PDB file of N, CA and C in Angstrom:
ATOM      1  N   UNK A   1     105.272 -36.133  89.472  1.00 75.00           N
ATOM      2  CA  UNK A   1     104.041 -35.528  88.964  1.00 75.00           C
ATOM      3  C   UNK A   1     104.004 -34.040  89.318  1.00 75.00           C
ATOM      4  N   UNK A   2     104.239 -34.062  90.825  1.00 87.00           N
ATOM      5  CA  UNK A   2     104.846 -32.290  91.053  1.00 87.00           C
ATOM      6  C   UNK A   2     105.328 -31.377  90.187  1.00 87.00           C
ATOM      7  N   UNK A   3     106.445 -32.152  90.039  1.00 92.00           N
ATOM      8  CA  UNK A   3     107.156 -31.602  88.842  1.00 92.00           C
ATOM      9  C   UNK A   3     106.601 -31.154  87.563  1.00 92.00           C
ATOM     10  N   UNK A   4     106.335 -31.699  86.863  1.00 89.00           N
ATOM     11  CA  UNK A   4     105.745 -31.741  85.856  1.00 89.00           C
ATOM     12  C   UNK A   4     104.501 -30.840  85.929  1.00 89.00           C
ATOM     13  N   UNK A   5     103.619 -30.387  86.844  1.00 91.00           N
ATOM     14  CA  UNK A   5     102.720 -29.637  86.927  1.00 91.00           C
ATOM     15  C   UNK A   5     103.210 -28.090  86.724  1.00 91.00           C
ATOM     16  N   UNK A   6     104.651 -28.253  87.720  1.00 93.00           N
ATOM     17  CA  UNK A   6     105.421 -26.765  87.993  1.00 93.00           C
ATOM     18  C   UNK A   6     105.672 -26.193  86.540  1.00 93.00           C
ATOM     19  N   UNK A   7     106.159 -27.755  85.760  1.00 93.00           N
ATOM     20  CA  UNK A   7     106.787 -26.958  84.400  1.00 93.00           C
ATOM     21  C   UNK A   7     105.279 -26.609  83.603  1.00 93.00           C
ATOM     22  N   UNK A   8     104.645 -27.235  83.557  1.00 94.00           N
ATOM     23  CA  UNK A   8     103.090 -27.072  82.980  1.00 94.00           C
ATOM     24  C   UNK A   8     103.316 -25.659  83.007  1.00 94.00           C
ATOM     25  N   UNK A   9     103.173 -25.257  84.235  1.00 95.00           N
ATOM     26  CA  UNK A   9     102.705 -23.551  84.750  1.00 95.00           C
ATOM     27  C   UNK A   9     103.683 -22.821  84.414  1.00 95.00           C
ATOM     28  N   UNK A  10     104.672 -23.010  84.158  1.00 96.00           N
ATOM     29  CA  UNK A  10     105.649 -22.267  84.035  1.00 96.00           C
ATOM     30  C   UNK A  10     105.581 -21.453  82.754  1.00 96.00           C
ATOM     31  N   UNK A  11     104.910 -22.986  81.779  1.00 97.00           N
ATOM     32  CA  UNK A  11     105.197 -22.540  80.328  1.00 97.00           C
ATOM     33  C   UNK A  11     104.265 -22.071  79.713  1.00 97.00           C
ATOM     34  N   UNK A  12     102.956 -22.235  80.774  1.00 97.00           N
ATOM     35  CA  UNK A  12     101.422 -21.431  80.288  1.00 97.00           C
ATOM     36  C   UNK A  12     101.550 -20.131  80.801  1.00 97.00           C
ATOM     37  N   UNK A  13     102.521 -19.617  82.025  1.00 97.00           N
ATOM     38  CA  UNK A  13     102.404 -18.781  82.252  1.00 97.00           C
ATOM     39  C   UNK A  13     102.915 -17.626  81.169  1.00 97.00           C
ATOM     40  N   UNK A  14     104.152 -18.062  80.799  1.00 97.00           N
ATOM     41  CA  UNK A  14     104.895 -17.717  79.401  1.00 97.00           C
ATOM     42  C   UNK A  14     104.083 -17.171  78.587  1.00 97.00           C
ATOM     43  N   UNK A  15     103.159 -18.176  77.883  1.00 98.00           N
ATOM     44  CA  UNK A  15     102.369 -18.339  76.915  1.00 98.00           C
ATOM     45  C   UNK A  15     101.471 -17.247  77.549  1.00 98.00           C
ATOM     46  N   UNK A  16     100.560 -17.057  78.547  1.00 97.00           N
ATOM     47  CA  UNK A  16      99.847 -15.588  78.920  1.00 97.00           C
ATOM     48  C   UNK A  16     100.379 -14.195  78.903  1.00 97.00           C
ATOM     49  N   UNK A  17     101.234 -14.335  79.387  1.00 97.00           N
ATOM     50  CA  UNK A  17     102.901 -13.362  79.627  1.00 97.00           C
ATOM     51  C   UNK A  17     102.612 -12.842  77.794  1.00 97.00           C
ATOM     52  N   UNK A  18     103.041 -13.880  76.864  1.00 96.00           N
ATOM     53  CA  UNK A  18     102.892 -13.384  75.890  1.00 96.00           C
ATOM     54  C   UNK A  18     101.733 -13.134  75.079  1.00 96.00           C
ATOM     55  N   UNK A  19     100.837 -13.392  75.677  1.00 95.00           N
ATOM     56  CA  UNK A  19      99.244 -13.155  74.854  1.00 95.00           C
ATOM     57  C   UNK A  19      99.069 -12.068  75.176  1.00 95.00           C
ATOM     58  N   UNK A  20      99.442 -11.453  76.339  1.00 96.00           N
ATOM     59  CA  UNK A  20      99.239 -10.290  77.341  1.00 96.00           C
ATOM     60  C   UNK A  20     100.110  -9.111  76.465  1.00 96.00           C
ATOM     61  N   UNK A  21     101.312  -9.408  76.335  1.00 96.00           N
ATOM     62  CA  UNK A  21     102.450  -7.971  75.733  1.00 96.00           C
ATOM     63  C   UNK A  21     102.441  -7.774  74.652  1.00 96.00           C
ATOM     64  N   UNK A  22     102.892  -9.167  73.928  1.00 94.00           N
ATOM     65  CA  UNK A  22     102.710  -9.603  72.465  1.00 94.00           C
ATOM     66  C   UNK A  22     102.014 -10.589  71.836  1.00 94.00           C
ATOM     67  N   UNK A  23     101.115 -10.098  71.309  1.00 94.00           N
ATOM     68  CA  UNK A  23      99.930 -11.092  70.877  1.00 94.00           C
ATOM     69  C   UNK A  23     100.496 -11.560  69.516  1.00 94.00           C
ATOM     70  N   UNK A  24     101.686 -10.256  68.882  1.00 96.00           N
ATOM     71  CA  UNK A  24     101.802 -11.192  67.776  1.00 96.00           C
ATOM     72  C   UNK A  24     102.581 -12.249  67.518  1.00 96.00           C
ATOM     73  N   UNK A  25     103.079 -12.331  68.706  1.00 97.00           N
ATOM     74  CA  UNK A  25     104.221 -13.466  69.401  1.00 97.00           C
ATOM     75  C   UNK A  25     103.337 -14.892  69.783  1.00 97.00           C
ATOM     76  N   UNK A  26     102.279 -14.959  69.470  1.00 97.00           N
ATOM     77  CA  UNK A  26     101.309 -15.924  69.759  1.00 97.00           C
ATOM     78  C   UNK A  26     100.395 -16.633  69.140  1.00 97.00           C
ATOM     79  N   UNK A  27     100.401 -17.359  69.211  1.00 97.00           N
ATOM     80  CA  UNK A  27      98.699 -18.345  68.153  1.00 97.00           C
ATOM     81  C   UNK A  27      97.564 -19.482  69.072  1.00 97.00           C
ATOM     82  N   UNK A  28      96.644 -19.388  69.006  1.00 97.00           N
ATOM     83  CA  UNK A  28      95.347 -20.326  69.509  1.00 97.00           C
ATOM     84  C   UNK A  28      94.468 -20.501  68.582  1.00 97.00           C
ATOM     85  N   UNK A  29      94.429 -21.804  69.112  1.00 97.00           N
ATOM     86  CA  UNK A  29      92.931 -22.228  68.028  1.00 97.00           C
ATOM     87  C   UNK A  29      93.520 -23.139  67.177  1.00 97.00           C
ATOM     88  N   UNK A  30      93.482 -24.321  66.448  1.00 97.00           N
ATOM     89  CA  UNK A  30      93.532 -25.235  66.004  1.00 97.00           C
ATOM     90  C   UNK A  30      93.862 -24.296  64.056  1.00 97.00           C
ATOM     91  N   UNK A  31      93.070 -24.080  63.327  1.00 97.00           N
ATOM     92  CA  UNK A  31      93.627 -23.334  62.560  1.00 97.00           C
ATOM     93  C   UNK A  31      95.261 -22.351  62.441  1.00 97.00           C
ATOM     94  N   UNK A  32      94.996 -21.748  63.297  1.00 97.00           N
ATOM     95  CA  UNK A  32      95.930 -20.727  63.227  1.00 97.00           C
ATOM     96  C   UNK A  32      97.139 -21.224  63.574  1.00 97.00           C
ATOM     97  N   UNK A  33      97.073 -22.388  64.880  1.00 98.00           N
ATOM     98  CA  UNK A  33      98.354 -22.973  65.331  1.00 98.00           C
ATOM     99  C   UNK A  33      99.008 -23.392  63.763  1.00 98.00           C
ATOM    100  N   UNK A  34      98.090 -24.245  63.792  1.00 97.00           N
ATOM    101  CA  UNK A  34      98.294 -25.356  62.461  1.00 97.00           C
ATOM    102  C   UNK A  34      99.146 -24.095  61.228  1.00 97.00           C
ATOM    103  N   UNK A  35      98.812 -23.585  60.888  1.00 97.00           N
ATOM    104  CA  UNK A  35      98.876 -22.477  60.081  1.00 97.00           C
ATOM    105  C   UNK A  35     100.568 -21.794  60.301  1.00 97.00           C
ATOM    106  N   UNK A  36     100.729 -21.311  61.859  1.00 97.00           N
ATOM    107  CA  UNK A  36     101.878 -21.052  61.857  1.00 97.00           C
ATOM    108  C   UNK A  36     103.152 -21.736  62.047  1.00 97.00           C
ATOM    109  N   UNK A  37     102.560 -23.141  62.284  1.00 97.00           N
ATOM    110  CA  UNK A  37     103.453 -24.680  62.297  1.00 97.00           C
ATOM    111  C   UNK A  37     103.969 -24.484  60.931  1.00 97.00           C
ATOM    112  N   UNK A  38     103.177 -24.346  59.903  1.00 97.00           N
ATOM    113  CA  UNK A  38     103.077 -24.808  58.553  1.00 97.00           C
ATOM    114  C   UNK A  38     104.307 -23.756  58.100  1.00 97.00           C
ATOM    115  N   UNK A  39     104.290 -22.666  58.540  1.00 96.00           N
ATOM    116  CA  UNK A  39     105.385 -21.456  58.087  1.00 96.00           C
ATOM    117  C   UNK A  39     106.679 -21.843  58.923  1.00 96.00           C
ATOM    118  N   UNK A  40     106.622 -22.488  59.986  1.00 96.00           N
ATOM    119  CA  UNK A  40     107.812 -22.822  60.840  1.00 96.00           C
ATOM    120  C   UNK A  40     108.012 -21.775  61.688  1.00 96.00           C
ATOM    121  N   UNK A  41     106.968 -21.025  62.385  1.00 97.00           N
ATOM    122  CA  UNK A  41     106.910 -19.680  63.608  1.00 97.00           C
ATOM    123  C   UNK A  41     107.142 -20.611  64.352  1.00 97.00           C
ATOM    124  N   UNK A  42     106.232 -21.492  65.045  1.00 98.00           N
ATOM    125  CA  UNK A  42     106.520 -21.703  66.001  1.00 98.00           C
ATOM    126  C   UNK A  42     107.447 -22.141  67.059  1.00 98.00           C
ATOM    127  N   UNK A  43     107.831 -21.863  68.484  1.00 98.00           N
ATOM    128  CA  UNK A  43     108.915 -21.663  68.820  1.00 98.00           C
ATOM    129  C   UNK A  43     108.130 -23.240  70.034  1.00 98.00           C
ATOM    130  N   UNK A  44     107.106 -22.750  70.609  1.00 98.00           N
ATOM    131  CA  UNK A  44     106.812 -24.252  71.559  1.00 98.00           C
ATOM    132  C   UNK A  44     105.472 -23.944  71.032  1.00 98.00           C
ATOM    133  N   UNK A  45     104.887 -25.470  71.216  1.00 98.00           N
ATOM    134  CA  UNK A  45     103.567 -25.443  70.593  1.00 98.00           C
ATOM    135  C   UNK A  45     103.148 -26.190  72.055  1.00 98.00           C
ATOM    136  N   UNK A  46     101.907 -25.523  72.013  1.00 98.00           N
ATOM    137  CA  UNK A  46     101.129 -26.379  74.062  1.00 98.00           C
ATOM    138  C   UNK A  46      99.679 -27.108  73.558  1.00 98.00           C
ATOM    139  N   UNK A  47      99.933 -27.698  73.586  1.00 98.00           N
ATOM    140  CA  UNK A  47      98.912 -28.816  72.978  1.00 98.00           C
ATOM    141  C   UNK A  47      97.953 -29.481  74.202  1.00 98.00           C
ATOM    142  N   UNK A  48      96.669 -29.099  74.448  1.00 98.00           N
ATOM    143  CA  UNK A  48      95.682 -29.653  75.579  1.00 98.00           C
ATOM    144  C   UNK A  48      95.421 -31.152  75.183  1.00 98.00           C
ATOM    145  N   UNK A  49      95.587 -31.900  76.474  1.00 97.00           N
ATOM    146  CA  UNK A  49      95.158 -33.347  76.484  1.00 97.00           C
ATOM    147  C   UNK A  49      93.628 -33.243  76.400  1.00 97.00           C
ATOM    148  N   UNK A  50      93.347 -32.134  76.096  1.00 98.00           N
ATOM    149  CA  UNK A  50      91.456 -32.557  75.567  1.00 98.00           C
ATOM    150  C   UNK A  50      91.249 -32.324  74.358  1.00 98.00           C
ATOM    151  N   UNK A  51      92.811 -31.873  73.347  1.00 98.00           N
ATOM    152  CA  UNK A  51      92.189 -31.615  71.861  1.00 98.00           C
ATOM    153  C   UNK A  51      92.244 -33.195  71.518  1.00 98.00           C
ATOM    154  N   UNK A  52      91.259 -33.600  70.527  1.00 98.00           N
ATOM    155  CA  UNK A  52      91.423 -34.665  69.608  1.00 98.00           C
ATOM    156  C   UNK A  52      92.459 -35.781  69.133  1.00 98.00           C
ATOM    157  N   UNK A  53      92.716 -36.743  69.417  1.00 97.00           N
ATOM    158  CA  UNK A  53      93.329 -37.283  68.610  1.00 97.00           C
ATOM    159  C   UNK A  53      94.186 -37.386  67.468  1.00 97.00           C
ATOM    160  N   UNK A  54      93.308 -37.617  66.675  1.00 98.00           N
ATOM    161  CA  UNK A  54      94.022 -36.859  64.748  1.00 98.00           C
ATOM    162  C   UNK A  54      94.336 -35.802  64.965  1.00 98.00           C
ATOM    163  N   UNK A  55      94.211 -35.052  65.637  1.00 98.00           N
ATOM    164  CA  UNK A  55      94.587 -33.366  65.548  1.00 98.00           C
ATOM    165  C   UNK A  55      96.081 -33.358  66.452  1.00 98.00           C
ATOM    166  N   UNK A  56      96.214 -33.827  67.395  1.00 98.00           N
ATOM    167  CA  UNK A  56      97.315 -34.085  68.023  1.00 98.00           C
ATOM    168  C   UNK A  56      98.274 -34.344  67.187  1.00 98.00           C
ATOM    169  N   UNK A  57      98.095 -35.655  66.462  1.00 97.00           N
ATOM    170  CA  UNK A  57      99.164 -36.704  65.986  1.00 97.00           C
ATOM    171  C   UNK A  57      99.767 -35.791  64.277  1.00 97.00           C
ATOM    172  N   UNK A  58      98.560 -34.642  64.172  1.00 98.00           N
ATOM    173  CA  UNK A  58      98.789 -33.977  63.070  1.00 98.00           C
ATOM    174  C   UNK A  58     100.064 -32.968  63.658  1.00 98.00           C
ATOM    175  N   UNK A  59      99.015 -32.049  64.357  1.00 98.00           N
ATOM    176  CA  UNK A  59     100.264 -30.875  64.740  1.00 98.00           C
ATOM    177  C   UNK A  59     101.470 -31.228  65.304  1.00 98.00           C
ATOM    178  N   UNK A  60     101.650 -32.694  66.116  1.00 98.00           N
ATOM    179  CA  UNK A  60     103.084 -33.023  66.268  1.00 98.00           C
ATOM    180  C   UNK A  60     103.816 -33.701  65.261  1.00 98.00           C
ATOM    181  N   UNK A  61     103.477 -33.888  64.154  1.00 97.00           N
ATOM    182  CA  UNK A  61     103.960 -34.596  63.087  1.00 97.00           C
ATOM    183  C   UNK A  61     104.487 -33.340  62.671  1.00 97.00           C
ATOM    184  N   UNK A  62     103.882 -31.985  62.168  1.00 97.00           N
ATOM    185  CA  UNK A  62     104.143 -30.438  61.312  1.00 97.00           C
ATOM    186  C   UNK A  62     105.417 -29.926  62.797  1.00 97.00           C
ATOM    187  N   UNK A  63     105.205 -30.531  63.777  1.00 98.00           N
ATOM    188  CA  UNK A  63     106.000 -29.779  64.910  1.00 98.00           C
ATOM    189  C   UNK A  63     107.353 -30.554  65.033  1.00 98.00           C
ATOM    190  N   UNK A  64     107.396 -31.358  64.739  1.00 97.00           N
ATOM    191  CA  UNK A  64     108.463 -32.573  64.563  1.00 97.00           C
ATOM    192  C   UNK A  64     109.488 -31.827  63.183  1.00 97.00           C
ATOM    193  N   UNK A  65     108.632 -31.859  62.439  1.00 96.00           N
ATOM    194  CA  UNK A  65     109.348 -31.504  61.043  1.00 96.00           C
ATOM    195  C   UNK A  65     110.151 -30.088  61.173  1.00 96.00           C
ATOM    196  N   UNK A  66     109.862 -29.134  62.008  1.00 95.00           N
ATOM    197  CA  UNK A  66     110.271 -27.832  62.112  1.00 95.00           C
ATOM    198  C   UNK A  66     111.135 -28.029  63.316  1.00 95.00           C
ATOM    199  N   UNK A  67     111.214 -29.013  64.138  1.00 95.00           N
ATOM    200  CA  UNK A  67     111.876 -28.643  64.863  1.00 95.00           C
ATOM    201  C   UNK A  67     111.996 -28.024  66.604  1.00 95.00           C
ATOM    202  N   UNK A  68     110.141 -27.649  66.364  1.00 97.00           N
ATOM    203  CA  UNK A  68     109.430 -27.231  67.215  1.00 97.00           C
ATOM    204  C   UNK A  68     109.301 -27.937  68.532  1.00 97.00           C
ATOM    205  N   UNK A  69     109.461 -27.144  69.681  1.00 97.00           N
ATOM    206  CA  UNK A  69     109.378 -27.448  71.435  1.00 97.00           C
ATOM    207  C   UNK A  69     107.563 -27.890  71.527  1.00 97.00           C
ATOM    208  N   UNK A  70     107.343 -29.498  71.818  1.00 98.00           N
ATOM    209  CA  UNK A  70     105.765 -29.564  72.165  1.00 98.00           C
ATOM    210  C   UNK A  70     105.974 -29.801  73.595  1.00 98.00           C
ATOM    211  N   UNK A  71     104.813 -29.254  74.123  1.00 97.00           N
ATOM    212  CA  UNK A  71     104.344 -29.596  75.201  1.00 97.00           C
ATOM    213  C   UNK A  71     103.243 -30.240  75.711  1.00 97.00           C
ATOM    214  N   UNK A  72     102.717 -31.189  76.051  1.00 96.00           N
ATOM    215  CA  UNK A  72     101.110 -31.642  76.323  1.00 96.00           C
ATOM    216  C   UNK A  72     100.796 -30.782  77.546  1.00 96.00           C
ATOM    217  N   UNK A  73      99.714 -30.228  77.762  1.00 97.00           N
ATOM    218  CA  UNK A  73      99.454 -29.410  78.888  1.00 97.00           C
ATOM    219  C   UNK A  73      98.010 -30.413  79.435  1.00 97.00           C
ATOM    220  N   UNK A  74      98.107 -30.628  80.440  1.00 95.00           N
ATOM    221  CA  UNK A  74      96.878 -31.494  81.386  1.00 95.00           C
ATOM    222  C   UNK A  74      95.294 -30.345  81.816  1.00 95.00           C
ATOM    223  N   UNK A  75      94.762 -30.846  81.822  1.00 95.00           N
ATOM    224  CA  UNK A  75      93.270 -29.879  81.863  1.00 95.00           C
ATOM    225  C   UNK A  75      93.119 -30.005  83.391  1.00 95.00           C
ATOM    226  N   UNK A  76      94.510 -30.501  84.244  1.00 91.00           N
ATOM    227  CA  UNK A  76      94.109 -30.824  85.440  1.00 91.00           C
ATOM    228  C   UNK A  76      94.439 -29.237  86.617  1.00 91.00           C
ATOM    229  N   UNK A  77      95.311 -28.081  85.917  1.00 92.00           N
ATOM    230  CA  UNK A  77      95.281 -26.922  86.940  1.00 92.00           C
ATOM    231  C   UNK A  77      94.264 -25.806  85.899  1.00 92.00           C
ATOM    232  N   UNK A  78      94.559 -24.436  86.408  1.00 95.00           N
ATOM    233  CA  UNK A  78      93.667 -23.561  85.730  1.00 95.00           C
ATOM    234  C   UNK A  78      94.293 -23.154  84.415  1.00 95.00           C
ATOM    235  N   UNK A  79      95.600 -23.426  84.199  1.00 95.00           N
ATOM    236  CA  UNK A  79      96.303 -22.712  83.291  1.00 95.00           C
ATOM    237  C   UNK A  79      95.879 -23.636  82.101  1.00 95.00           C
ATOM    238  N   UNK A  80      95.773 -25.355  82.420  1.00 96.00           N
ATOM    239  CA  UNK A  80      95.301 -26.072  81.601  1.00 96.00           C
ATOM    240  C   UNK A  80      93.897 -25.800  80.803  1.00 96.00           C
ATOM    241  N   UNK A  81      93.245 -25.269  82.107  1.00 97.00           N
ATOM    242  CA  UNK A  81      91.679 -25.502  81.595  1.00 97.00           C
ATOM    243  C   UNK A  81      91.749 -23.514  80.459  1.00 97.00           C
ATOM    244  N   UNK A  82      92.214 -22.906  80.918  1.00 97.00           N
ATOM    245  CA  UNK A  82      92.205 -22.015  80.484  1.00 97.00           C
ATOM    246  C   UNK A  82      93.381 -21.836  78.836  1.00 97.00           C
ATOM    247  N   UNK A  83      93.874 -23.149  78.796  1.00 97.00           N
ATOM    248  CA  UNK A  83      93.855 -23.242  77.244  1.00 97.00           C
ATOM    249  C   UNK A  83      93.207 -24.006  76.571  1.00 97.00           C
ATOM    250  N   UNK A  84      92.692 -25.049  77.533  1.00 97.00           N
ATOM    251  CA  UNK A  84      91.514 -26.135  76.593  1.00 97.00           C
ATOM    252  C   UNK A  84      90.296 -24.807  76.261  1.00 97.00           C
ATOM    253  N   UNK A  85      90.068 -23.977  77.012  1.00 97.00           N
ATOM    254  CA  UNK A  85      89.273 -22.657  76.807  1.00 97.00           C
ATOM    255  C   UNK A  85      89.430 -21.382  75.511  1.00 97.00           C
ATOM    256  N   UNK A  86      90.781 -21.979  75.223  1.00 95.00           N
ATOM    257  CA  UNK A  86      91.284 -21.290  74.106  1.00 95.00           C
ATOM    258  C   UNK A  86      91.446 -21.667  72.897  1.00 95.00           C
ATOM    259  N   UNK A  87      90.660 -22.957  72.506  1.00 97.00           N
ATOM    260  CA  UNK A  87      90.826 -23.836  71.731  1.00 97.00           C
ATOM    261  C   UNK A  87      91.089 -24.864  71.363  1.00 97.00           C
ATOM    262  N   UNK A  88      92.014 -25.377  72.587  1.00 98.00           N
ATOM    263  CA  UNK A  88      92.797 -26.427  73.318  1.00 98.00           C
ATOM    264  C   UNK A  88      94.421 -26.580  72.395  1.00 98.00           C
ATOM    265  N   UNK A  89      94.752 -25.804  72.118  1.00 98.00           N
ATOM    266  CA  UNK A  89      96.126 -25.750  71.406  1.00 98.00           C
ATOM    267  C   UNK A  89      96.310 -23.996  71.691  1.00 98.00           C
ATOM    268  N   UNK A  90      97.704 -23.839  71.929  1.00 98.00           N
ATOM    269  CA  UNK A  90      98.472 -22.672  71.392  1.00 98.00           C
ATOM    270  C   UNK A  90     100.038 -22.476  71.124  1.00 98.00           C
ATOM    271  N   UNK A  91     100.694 -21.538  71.073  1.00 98.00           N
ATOM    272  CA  UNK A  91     101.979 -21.919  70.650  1.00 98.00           C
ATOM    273  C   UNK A  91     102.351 -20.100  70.663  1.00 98.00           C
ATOM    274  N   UNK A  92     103.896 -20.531  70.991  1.00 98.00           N
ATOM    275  CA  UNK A  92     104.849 -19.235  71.526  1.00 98.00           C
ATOM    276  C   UNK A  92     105.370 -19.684  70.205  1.00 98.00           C
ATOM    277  N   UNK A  93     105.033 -18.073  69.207  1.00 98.00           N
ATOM    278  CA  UNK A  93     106.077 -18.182  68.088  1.00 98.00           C
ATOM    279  C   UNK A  93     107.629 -17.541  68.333  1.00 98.00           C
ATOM    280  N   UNK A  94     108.754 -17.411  67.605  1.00 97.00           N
ATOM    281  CA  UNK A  94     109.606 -17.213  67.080  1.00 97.00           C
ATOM    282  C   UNK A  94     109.826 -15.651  66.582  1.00 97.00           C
ATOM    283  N   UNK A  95     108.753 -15.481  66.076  1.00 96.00           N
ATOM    284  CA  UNK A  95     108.785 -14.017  65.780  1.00 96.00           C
ATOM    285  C   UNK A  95     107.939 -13.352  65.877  1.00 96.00           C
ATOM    286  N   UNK A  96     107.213 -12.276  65.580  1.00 95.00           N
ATOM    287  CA  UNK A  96     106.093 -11.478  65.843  1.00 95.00           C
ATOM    288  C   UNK A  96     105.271 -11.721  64.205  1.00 95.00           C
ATOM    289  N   UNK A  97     103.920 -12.185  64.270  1.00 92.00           N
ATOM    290  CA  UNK A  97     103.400 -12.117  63.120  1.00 92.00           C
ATOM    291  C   UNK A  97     101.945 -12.396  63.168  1.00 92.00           C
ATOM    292  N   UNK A  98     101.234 -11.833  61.814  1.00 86.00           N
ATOM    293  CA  UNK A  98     100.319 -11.945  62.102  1.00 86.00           C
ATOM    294  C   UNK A  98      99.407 -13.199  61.099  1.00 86.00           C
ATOM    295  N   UNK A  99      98.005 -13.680  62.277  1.00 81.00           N
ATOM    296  CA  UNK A  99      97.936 -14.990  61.512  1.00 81.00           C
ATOM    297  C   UNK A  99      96.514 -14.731  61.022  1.00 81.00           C
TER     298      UNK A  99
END
C-alpha cells in the first residue's frame, strides 16, 4: 500500500510540475480530459476514485483505445484531494495543445 501511495505522488507531482511550466502539456476537468482522449493527446490520464462511475468506465474505455497510461489516484493524500479539487480527472498530454 506504501508503495502505491509513493507512485500516486510521484505521478501527481508530475502532473503539477506540468500544470506549473506547461499548462499546455495538460488537461482537467471531465470535458476537456474527455476531449483530449478523443484526439489521442493524452500521454497518462489520473483519474480520482471520487469521479463517477459511468465516467470512469467511459474515459478508460477512450484511454484503452489510444493506448493511454491510466492511473486511479486515491482521495486518501493531498495530491489526491487536490485533483478530486480539480475536477477529479486530469491527464499529462503528449504534446503541447490547447483545449
Amino acid at each position: 500500500a506504501k508503495e502505491h501511495i509513493i507512485e500516486e505522488k510521484k505521478i501527481m507531482e508530475k502532473f503539477f510540475m506540468a500544470l506549473a511550466k506547461e499548462q499546455s502539456k495538460t488537461a482537467y476537468g471531465y470535458e476537456k480530459v474527455k476531449k483530449a482522449l478523443e484526439m489521442g493527446a493524452v500521454a497518462t490520464l489520473l483519474i480520482s476514485e471520487a469521479l463517477e462511475e459511468e465516467k470512469v468506465i467511459e474515459l478508460e474505455t477512450l484511454a484503452e483505445q489510444m493506448g493511454t497510461d491510466i492511473k486511479l489516484i486515491s482521495v486518501d493524500t493531498k495530491e489526491g484531494e487536490q485533483l478530486r479539487d480539480l475536477g477529479k480527472v486530469g491527464a499529462i498530454l503528449r504534446y503541447a495543445m490547447e483545449i
